[in-house]
Each structure stands twice: as C-alpha cells, then as structure tokens.
Coordinates of C-alpha atoms in Angstrom, one line a residue:
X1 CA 41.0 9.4 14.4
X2 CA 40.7 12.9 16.6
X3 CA 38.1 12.9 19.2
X4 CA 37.2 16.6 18.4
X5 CA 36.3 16.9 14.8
X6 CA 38.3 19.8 13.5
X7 CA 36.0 22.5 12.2
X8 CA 36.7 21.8 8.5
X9 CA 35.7 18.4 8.6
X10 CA 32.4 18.7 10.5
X11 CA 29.6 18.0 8.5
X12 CA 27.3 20.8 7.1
X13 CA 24.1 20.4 7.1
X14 CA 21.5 22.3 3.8
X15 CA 18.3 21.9 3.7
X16 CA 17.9 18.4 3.2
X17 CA 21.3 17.4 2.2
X18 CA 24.5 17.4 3.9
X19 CA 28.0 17.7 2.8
X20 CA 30.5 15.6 4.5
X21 CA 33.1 18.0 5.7
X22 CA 33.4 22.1 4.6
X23 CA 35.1 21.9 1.4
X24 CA 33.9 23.2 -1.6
X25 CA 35.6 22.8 -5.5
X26 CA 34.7 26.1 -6.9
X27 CA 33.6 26.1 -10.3
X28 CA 36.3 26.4 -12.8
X29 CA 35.3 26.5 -16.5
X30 CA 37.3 23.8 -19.0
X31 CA 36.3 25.3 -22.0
X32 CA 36.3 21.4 -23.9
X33 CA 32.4 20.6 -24.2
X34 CA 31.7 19.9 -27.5
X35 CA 28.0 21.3 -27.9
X36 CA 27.5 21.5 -24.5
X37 CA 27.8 17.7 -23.6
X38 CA 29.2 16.5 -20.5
X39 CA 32.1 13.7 -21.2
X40 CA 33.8 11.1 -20.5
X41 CA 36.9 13.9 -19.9
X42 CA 34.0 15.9 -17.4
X43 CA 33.2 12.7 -14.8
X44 CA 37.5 12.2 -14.8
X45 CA 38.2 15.8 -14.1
X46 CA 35.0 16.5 -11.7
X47 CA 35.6 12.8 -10.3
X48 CA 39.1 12.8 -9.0
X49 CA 37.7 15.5 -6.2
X50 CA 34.8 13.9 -5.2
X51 CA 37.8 11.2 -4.6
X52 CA 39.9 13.5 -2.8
X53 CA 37.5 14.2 -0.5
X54 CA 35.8 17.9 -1.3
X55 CA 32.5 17.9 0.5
X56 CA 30.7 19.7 -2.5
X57 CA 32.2 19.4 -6.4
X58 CA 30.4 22.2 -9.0
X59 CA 30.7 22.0 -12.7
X60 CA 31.8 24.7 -14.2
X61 CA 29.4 27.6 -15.2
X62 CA 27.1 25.9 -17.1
X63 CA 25.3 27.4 -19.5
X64 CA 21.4 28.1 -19.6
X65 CA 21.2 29.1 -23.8
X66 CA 23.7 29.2 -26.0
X67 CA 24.3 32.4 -26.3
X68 CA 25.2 32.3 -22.6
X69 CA 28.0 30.5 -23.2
X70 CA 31.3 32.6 -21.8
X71 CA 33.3 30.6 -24.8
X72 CA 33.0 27.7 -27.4
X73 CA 33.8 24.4 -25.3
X74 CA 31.6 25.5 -22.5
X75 CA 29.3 23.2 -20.7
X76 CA 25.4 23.0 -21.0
X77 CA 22.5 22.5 -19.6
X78 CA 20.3 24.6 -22.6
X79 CA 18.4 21.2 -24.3
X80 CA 17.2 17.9 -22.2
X81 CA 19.6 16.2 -24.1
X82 CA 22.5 17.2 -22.0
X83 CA 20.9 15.7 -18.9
X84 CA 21.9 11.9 -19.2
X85 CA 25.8 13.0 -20.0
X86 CA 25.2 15.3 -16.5
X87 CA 23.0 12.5 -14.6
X88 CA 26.4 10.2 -15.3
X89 CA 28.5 12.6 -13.6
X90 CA 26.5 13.4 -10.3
X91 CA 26.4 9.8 -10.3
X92 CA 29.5 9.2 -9.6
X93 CA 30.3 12.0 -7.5
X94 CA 27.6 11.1 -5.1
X95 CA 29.4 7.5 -5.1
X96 CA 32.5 9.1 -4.1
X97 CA 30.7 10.5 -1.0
X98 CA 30.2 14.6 -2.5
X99 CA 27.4 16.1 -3.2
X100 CA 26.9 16.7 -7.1
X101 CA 26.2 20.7 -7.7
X102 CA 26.0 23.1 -10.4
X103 CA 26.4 26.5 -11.1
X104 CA 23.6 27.7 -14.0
X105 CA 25.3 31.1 -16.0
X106 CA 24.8 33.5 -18.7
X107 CA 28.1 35.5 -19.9
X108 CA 26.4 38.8 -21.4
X109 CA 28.5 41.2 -22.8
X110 CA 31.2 38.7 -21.8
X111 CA 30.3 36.1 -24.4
X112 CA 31.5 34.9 -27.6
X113 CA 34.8 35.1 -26.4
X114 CA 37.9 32.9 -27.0
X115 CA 38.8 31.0 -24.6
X116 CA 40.9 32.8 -21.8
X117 CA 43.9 31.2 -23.1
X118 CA 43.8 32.6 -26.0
X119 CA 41.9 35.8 -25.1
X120 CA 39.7 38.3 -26.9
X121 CA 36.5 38.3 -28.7
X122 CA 35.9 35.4 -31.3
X123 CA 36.6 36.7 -34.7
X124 CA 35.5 35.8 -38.2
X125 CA 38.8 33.8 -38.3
X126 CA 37.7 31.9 -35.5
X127 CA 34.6 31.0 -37.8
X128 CA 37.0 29.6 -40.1
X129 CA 37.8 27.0 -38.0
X130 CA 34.6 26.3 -37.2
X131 CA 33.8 28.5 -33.9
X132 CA 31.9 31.5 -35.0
X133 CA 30.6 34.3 -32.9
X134 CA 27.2 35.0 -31.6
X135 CA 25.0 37.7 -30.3
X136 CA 26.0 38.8 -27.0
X137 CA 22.8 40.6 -24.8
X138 CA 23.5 42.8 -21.5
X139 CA 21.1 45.2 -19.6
X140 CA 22.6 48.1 -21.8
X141 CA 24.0 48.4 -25.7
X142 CA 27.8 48.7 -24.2
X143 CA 30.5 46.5 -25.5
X144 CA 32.7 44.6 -23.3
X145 CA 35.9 46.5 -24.7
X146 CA 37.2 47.4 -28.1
X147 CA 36.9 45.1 -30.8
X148 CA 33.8 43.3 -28.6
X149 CA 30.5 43.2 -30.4
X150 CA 28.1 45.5 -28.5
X151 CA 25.3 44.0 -27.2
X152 CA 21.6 43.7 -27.4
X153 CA 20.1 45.6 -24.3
X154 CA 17.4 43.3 -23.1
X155 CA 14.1 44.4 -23.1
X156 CA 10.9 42.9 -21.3
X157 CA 10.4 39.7 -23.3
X158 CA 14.1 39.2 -23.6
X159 CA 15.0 39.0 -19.9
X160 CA 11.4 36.7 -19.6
X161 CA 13.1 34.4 -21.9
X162 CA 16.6 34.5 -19.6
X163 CA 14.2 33.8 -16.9
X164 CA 12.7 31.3 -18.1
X165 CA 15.7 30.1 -19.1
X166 CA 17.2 29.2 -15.6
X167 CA 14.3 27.9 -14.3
X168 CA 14.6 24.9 -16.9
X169 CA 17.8 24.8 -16.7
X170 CA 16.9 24.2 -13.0
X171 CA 14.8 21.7 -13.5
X172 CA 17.1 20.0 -15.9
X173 CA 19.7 20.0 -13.4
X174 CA 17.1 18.3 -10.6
X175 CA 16.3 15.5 -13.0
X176 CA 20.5 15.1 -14.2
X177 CA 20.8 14.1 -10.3
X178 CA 22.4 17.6 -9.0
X179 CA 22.4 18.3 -5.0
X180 CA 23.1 21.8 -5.0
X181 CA 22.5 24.9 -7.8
X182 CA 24.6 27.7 -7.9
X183 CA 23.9 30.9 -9.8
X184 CA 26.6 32.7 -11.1
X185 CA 25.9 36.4 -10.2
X186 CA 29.5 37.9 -10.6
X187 CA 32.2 38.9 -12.5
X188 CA 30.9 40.7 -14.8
X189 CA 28.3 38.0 -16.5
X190 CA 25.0 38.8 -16.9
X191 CA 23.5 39.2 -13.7
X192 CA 26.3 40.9 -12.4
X193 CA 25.7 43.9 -15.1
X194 CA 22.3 44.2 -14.2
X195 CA 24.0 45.1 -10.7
X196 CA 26.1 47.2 -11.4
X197 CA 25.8 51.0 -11.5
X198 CA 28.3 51.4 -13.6
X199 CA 26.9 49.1 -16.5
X200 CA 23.6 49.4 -15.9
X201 CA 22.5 52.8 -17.0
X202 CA 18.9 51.8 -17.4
X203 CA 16.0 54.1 -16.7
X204 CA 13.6 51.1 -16.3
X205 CA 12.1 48.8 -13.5
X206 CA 15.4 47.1 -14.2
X207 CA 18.1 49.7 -13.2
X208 CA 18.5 53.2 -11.5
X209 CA 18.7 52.7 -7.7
X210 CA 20.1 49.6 -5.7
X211 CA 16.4 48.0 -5.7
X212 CA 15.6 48.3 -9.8
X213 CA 19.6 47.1 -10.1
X214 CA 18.8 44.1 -7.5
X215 CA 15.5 43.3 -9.5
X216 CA 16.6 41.1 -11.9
X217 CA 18.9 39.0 -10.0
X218 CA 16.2 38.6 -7.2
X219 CA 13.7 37.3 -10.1
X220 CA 16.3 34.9 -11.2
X221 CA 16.7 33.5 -7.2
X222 CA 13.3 33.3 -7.7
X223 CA 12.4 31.4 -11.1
X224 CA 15.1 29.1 -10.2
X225 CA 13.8 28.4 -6.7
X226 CA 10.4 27.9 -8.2
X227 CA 12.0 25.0 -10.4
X228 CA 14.5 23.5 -7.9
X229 CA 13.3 21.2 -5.3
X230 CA 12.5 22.5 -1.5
X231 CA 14.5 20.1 0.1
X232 CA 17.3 20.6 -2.1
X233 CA 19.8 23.9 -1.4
X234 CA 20.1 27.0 -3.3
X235 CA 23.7 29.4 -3.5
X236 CA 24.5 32.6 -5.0
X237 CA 27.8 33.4 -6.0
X238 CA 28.4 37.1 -6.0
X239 CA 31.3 39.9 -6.7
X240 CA 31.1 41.0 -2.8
X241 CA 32.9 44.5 -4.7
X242 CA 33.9 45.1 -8.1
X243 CA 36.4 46.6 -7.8
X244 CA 35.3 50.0 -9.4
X245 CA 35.8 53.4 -7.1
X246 CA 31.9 54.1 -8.2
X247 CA 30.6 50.2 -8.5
X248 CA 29.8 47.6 -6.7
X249 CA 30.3 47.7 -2.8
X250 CA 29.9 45.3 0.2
X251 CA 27.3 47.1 1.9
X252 CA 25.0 46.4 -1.5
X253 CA 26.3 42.9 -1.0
X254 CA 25.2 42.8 2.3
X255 CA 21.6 44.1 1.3
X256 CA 21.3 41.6 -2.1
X257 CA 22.3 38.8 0.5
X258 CA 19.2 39.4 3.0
X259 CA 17.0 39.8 -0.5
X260 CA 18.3 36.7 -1.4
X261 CA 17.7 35.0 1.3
X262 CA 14.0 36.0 1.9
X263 CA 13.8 34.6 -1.6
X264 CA 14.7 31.0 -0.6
X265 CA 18.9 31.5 -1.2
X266 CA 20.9 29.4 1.2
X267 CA 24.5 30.2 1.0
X268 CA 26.5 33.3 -0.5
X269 CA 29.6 32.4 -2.8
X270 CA 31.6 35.4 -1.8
X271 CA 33.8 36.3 -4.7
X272 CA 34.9 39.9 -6.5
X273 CA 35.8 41.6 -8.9
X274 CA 35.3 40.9 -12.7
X275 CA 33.2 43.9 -13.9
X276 CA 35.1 44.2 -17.4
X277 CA 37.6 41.9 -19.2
X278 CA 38.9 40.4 -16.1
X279 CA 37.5 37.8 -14.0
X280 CA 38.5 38.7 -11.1
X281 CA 40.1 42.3 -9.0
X282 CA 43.4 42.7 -10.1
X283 CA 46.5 40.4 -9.3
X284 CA 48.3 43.3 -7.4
X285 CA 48.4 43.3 -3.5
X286 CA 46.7 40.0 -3.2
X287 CA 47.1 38.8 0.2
X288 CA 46.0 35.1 1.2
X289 CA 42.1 34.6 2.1
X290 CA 42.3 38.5 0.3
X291 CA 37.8 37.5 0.3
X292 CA 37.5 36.2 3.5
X293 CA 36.3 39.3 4.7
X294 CA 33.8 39.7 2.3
X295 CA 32.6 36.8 3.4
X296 CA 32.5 37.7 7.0
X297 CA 30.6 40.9 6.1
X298 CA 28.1 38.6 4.3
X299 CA 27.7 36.0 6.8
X300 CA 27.2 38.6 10.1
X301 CA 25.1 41.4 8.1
X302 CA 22.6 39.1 6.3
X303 CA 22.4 36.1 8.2
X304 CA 23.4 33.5 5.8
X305 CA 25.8 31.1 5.4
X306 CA 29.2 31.9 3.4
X307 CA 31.2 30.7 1.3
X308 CA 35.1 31.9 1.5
X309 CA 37.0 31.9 -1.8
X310 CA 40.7 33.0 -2.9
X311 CA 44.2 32.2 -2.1
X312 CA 43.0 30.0 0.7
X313 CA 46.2 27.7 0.5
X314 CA 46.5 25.2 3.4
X315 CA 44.4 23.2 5.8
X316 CA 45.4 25.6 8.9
X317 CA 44.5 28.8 7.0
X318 CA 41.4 27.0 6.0
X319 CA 40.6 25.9 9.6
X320 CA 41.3 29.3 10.7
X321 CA 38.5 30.7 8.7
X322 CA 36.0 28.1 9.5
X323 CA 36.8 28.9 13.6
X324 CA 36.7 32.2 13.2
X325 CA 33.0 32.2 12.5
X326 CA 34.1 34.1 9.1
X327 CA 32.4 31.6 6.4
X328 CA 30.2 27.9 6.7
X329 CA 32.6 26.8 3.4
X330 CA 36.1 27.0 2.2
X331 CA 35.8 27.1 -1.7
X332 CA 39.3 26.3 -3.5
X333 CA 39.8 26.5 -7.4
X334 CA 43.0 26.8 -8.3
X335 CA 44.6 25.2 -5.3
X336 CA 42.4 22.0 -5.8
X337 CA 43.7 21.6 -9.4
X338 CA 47.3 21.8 -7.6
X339 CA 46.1 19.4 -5.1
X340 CA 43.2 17.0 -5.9
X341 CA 43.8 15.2 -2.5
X342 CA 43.8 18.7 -0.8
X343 CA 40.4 17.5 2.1
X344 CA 42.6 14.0 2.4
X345 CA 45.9 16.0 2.9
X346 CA 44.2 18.7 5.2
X347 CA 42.7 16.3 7.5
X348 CA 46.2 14.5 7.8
X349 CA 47.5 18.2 8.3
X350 CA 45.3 18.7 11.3
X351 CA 45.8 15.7 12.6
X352 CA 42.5 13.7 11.9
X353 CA 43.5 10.6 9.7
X354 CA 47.0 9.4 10.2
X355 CA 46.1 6.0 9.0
X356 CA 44.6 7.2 6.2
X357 CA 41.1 5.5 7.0
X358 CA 39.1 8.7 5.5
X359 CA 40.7 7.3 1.8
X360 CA 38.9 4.8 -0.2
X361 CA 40.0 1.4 1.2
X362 CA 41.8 0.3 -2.5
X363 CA 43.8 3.7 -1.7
X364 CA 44.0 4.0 1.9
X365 CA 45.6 0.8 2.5
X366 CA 48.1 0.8 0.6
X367 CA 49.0 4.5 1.9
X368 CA 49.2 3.5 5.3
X369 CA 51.6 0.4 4.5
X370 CA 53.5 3.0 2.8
X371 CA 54.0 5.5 5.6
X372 CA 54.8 2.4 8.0
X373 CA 57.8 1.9 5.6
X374 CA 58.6 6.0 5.9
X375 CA 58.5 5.6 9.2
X376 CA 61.1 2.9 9.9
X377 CA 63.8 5.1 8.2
X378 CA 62.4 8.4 9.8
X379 CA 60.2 10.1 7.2
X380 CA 56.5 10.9 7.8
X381 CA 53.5 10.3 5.4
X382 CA 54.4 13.2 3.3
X383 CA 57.9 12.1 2.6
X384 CA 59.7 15.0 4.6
X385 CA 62.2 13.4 7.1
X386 CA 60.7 13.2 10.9
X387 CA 63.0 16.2 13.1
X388 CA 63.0 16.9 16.7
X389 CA 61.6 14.7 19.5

C-alpha cells in the first residue's frame, strides 16, 4: 500500500457517517420495479458497486407517490411496504463496506412517460398493455411538449401533500436502513420547475423572484430534514444551469446552495441541464468533467461540500478534481455501469493496491496470483504487456 493516501481514497467524513474513499455511484434510474418494489434484480445491480468499491451507492430516483414516478418500472418508497425489499438492499451494501443512500423524487410535468428507451409520453396504447398514464402536477398548467398531458398546477394543499410526501418518504428511507438522502432537485422534475423562471410563471408565494422560486425547494430540505435523522447526512442534487439563455444560472445555484445549507443540507450534487424533454444540457461540445466547474462555483461561493458529476472517465482525472479543491466527491453514472470495479481499478491506477488487498479476500487473492503469472511473461495486472525499464 501507498504511504500517502491519494486524495480519492481518503475517507470522507458526514455528519455521523463516513464513506470509505470519495466515490459516489450516481443515481441512475432502471425503470424494472414492478409496483415500486425493490428486487432481487435491485440488491445485484446496486450490489456489485458496493463490491467494487464506490464509497457511497444511491438508488435510483425513488419515488415519493406514484404519480411521482418519472416512468412505469420506477422504484418506490410511496407505502411502508416497500421498506423491507429496500432494508435488504442497504443491507448488503453496508456489508460490502458503502454506505446505503437514496435519492427521494417527484417527476412533474416529466411523468407518465415511457421509459427513455422508448421515449414519449405514455399513451392509451400503452394502457393496453397494462401501463396507463396518470396525472402529471407542476407549479404551472404547461405541458412538457406536444402530445404530453398538461399538468395540474399545484395549489396550497397540493404542494402540503408533496411535502408531506418526502418527509415520509424520509422516514421510510431511515427505518429501510439508508445512510445518506438525496433530493432530486434537477432536470427538469418537480422541484426543479418550481425554480425555474422559465417554468414557473407563478404570481404566488411560490414563484416570481429567485426567493418565492427557491421557496418550495427550501421547504422540501426542510420537511425532509425534519424526518431524517441528525446524525445522518442530507444532499441536494441540483441543475447548477439549465441550460436556457433566460433560466437557470450558477450564481442562483450558488445562492440556493447557502439556503440549503442554513437549512441542514450537507453536500451539493452538481448536475445541469434537463429543463424540458432532456435530462441533461445537450450532447454537443461536451468536454470531460464539462460540471466540474459548477461544482467548484458551488463548493467556494456557498461553503458546502460538492459533488462533481459528468464525463469524469479515469482515476487521474478524478484525482485531479479532488486535489484541486474543486468538489469533496467524484459521482460516476455511466462510467460505473462500464466499469463496476472502477474505485478497485482507480486505486491500482494511482498506485495504492498493487496486491490487490483493497478487494474482498475470495476475489483479491486470486487476482494477485493472477498478475504474479502476468508478470513472469511481462504483462501487468491489466493485461497490457510491461514496456520500458
């Protein structure tokens, strides 16, 4: 083992928690829930990173009602029902070393879609085959985009009952065995339109300036850290911009951040984009860590711990971030359904476990037998052949 603990692997202290290393498995929605149960499938897919080594493994967005559901399949955390299928999961992951968390969401406008594989709104056909739509709610009556169904604007007693909402859904998650909530406050979702001045045209408490706009998504932070443990830590994942010339910007993500925080929010999930159909900014002119600087923004104009999130690839990028002072996390999404192993393969990368003694022993040894092997005939661990002197 290295002396110096590279900064990706030093440990991160929350609250009263602590996650082994820096790495974070964003959440990334499976759309295969049937009726909002956690499965069998769930503890497999979520389980294989906690054995790879991610410091922190979230669930997908997991749904507070129904009708918050992005798509049918989604996963839920709307009835106490779904907290023993949940508790086995965290189980495990805490067995494996990670800490358990969960990000709590509410689509909006964005719901009773198909899922993004097939794309669209659901459909009566879709009812056919036994997934029919649902009422969709939002902070105004605007549909997501043609053929959409427009949606209920809340009123007072309807955004009660959301908040209410998550702060069960909070409580649920506490007694399912959960480290760590999330709230999904971006791309486009619920919260995220009530932020928005380009969605939110309300002339309530709820919208006009930055502070009515802010108002709901402080009252969520709020309910939910009512509900959810004090020694236990809170994030807030966020479109940093939206991606709109007259939406969202990072100095309003700078100002919600220092709200949230006041309001007992302990790390920033520094995302973007997502404000209409799209979950995200638009594929053109992405550049590796294309967030990172949100992130940065974030971290030195509020004060809080960051997460960093997209097209962070390997483990010197990732370890560039970290030493930088940019971000307190790494999140990966896509890269860690590439690479499960991606913490075990970084730390090898930056020279902290050639002997494989970070991997479960039933793993580890064996890997370490093989890359004696690879090295007799001049290959290293990875299988690429050793060059130079």
């Amino acid at each position: 083992m290295s002396e110096t603990l590279p900064a990706l692997f030093t440990p991160l202290a929350l609250r009263g928690v602590t996650a082994r290393n820096r790495t974070m498995l964003s959440a990334m929605n499976q759309h295969v829930a049937k009726d909002g149960f956690a499965d069998d499938g769930l503890l497999v897919h979520l389980g294989k990173f906690a054995l790879g080594g991610f410091g922190i493994v979230t669930t997908e967005a997991t749904a507070i009602t129904p009708e918050g559901r992005i798509a049918p399949g989604d996963l839920g955390i709307w009835s106490d029902d779904h907290i023993d299928g949940l508790r086995r999961v965290t189980g495990f992951l805490r067995s494996a070393g990670a800490l358990a968390a969960i990000q709590l969401g509410h689509s909006g406008r964005k719901g009773s879609s198909r899922r993004p594989w097939d794309g669209g709104p659901l459909t009566d056909a879709d009812a056919r085959n036994g997934e029919p739509p649902w009422a969709v709610v939002s902070p105004t009556a605007e549909a997501l985009g043609p053929g959409h169904a427009v949606p209920r604007a809340l009123g007072p007693d309807g955004i009660a009952a959301v908040l209410e909402a998550y702060a069960t859904a909070a409580a649920r998650a506490d007694a399912a065995g959960f480290d760590l909530v999330e709230i999904h406050g971006g791309h486009g979702y619920l919260i995220a339109s009530f932020l928005s001045p380009v969605i939110n045209t309300r002339n309530d408490a709820y919208g006009g300036d930055l502070a009515g706009r802010m108002r709901f998504a402080l009252e969520v932070a709020q309910a939910v850290r009512g509900r959810w443990p004090a020694h236990k830590p809170l994030m807030f994942r966020i479109s940093s911009v939206d991606g709109h010339p007259q939406g969202w910007q990072i100095e309003d993500s700078v100002i919600l951040a220092r709200e949230l925080k006041a309001r007992g929010v302990d790390v920033i999930d520094c995302s973007s984009g997502g404000l209409r159909e799209s979950t995200a900014i638009e594929n053109t002119n992405r550049q590796l860590g294309y967030q990172v600087p949100y992130a940065r923004a974030i971290r030195q104009g509020a004060g809080i711990a960051t997460a960093a999130v997209g097209l962070i690839l390997d483990a010197h990028q990732a370890e560039a971030v970290l030493g930088a002072g940019d971000a307190d996390l790494v999140a990966l999404a896509r890269q860690a359904l590439y690479d499960p192993y991606w913490p075990r393969h970084a730390a090898q990368a930056l020279g902290l476990d050639p002997a494989f003694e970070s991997w479960p022993t039933n793993a580890g040894w064996w890997l370490a037998k093989r890359a004696t092997g690879l090295a007799r005939i001049g290959y290293g661990p990875t299988g690429a052949p050793v060059t130079g002197g």
